[in-house]
Short mmCIF file of C-alpha atoms in Angstrom, two decimals:
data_model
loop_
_atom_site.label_atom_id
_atom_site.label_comp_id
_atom_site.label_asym_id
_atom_site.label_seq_id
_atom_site.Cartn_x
_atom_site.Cartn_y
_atom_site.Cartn_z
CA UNK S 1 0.00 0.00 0.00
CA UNK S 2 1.31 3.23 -0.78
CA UNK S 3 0.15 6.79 1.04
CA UNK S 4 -0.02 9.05 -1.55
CA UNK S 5 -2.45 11.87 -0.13
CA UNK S 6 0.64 12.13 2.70
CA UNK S 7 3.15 11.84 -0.32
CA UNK S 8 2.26 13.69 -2.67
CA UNK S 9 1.72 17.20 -0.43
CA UNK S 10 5.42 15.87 1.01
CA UNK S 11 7.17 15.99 -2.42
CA UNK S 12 5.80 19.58 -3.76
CA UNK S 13 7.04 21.43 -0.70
CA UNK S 14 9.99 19.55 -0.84
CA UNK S 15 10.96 20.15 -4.28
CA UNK S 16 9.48 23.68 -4.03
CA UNK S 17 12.07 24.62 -2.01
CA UNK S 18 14.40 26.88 -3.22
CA UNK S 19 18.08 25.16 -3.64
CA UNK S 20 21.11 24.39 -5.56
CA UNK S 21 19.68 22.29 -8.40
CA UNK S 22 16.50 25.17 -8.58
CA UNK S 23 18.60 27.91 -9.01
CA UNK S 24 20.61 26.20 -11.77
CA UNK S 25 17.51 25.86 -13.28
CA UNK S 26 16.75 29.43 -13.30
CA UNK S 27 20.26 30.76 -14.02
CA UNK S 28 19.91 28.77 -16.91
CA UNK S 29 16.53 29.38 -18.37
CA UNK S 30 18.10 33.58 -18.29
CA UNK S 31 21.41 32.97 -19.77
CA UNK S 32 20.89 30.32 -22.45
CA UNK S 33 17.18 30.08 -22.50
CA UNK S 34 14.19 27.62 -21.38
CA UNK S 35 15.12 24.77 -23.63
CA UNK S 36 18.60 24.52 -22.55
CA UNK S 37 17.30 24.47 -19.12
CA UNK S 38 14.95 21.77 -19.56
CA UNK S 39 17.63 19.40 -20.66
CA UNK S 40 19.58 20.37 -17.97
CA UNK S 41 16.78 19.45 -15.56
CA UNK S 42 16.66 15.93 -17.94
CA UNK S 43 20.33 15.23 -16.91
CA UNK S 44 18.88 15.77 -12.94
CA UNK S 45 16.36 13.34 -13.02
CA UNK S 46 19.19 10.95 -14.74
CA UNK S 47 20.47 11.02 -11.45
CA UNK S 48 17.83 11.06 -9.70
CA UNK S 49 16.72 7.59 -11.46
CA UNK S 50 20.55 6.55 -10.14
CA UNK S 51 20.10 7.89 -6.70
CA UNK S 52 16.45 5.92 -6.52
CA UNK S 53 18.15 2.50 -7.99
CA UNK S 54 20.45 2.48 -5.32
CA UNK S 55 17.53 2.73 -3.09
CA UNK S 56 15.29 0.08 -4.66
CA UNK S 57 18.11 -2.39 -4.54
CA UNK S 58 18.77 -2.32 -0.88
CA UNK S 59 21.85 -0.19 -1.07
CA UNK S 60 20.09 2.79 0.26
CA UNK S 61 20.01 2.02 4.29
CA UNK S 62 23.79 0.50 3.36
CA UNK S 63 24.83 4.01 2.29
CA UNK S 64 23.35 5.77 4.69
CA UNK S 65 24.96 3.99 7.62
CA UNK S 66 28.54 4.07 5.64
CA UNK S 67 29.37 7.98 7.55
CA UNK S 68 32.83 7.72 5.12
CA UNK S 69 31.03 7.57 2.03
CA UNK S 70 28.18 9.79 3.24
CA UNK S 71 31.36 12.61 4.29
CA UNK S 72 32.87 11.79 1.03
CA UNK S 73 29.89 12.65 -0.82
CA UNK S 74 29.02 15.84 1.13
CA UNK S 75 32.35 17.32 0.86
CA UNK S 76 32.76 16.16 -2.92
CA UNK S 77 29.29 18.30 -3.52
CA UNK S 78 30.54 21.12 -1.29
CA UNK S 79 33.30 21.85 -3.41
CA UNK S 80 31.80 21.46 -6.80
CA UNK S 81 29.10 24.03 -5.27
CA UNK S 82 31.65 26.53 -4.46
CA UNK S 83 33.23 26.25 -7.55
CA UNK S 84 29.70 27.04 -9.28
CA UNK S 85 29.11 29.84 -6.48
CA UNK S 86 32.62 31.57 -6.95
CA UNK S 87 32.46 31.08 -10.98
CA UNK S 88 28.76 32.84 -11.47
CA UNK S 89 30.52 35.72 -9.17
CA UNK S 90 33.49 36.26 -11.07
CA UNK S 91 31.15 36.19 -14.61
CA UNK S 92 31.65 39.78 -15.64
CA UNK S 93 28.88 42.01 -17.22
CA UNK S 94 28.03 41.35 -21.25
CA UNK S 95 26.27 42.66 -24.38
CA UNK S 96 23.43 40.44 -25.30
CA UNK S 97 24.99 39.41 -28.14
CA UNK S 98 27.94 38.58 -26.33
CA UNK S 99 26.00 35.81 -24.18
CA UNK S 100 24.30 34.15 -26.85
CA UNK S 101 27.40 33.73 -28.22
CA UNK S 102 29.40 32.56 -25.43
CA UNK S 103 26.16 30.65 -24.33
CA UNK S 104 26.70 28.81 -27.53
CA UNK S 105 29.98 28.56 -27.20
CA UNK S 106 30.14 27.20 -23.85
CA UNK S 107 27.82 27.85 -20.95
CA UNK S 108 24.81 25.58 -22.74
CA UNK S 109 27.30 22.35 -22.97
CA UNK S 110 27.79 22.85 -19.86
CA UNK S 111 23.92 22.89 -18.73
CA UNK S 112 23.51 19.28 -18.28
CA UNK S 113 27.21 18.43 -16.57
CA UNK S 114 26.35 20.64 -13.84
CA UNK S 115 23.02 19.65 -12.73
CA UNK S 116 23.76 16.31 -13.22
CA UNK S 117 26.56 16.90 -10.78
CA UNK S 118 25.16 19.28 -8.24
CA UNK S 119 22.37 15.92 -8.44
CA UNK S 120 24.30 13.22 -7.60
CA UNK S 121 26.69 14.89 -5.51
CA UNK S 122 23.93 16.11 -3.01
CA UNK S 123 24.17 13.90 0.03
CA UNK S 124 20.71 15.22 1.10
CA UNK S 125 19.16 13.38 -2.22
CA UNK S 126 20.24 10.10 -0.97
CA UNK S 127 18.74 10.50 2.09
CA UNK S 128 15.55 11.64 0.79
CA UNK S 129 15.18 9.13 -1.35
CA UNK S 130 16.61 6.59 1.52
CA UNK S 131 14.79 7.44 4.42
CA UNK S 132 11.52 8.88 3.18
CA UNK S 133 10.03 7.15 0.04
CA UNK S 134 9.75 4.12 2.49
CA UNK S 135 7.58 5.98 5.27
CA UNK S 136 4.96 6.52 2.27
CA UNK S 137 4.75 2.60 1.88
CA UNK S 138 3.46 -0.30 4.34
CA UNK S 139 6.29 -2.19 3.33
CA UNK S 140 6.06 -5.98 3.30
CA UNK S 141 6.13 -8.01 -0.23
CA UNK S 142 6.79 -6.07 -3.10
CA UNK S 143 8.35 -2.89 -0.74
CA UNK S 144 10.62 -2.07 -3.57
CA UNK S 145 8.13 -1.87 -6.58
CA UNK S 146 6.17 0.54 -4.88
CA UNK S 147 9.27 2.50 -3.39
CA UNK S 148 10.33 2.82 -7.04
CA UNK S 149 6.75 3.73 -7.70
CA UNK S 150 7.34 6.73 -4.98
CA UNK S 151 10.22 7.42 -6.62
CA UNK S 152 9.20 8.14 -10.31
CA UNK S 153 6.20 10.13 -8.98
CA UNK S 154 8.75 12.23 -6.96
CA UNK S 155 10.01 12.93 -10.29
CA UNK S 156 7.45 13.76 -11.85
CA UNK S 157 7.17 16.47 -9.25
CA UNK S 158 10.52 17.39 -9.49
CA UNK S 159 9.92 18.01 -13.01
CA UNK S 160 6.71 20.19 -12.47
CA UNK S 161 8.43 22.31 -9.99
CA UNK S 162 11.38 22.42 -11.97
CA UNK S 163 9.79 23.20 -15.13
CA UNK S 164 7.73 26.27 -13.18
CA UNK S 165 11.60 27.84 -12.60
CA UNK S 166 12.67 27.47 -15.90
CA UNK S 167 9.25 29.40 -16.94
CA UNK S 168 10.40 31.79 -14.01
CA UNK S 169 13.67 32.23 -16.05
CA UNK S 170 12.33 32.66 -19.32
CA UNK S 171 9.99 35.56 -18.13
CA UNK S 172 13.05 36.92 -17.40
CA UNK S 173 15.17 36.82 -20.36
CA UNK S 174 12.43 37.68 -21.93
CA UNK S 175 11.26 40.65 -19.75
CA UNK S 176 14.52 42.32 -20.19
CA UNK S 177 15.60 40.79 -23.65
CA UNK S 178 17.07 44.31 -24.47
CA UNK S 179 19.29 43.82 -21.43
CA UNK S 180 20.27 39.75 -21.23
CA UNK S 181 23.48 40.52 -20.94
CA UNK S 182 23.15 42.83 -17.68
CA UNK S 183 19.90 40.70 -16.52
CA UNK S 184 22.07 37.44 -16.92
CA UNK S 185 25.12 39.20 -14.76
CA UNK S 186 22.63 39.99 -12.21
CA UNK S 187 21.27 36.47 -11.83
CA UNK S 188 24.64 34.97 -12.08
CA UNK S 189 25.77 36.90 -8.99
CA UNK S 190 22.50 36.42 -6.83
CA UNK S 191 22.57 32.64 -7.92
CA UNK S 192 26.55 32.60 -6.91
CA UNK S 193 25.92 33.88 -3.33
CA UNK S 194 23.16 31.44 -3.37
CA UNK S 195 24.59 28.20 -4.12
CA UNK S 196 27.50 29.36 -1.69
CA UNK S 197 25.50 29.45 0.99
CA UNK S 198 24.09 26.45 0.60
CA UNK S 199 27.19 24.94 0.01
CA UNK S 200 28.06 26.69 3.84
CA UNK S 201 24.75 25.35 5.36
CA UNK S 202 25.31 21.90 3.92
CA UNK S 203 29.08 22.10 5.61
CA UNK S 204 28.04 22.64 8.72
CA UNK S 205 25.26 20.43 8.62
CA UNK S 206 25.36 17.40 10.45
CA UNK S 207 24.71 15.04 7.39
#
């Protein structure tokens, strides 16, 4: 049996949630535009589907109560979210037709590496996916089936919520099209100090 009237409500606020993977989304959607954005939110929900087969096969609870591997992971995504802070601060002001060229160039290959990264990197993912998908089940035979059940509809969520940013984004860049280049600067330094302080919070967390 699976809960989903508690689930559901459980997985929007959760998602909803302003955080790193979010605000990549949004970042994104401004500086190379919405579709570039949605395949970057593709390449989260790749790992995602990795995070939730670990899960599914048992490995989940293993992980969990492995604190080297859980400190390895946390301090790996720590430092790949400073690096993404202290790069979007040091991205200097451009002419728009400077960032849809160097958004060709570079930033939009780069779309799906990062949140793909900033994804599976995320200690707090594996233990959302570890310790909460199975409170929304009664367990027993067939557990895993519907915790992978849980898990795609989490998704599908995720892809709502993150889909609603990306739209957030594109108002935006399209808002101030005359201006991308100074709208995009502006987002790349408010989404720096962002993701660095949630790379502080998760480094002094106790996960």
């Amino acid at each position: 049996m699976i809960y989903w009237m508690d689930f559901l409500p459980s997985a929007v606020l959760i998602s909803i949630i302003p955080g790193a993977s979010q605000l990549l989304g949004l970042t994104n959607a401004v500086r190379s535009g919405a579709s570039w954005a949605l395949i970057g939110i593709l390449a989260r929900l790749a790992a995602f589907t990795l995070l939730i087969g670990i899960v599914v096969l048992g490995l989940g609870a293993a992980l969990v109560q492995a604190p080297d591997v859980l400190t390895a992971i946390k301090w790996g995504g720590i430092a790949y979210l400073a690096w993404i802070g202290l790069a979007a601060l040091r991205s200097k002001p451009q002419t728009a037709s400077a960032v849809e060229e160097e958004g060709v160039r570079i930033d939009r290959w780069r779309i799906p590496r990062q949140e793909f990264m900033v994804a599976i990197t995320n200690p707090k993912a594996l233990l959302l996916f570890a310790a909460l998908l199975p409170q929304f089940t009664s367990g027993g035979r067939d557990a895993e089936l519907r915790i992978a059940l849980l898990g795609l509809a989490y998704m599908g969520v995720e892809a709502v919520v993150g889909g609603l940013y990306v739209g957030a984004g594109r108002i935006l860049r399209w808002r101030f099209r005359s201006y991308k280049g100074s709208i995009a600067h502006r987002v790349d330094q408010l989404s720096g100090v962002c993701v660095l302080v949630l790379a502080g919070a998760l480094a002094v967390s106790s996960v």
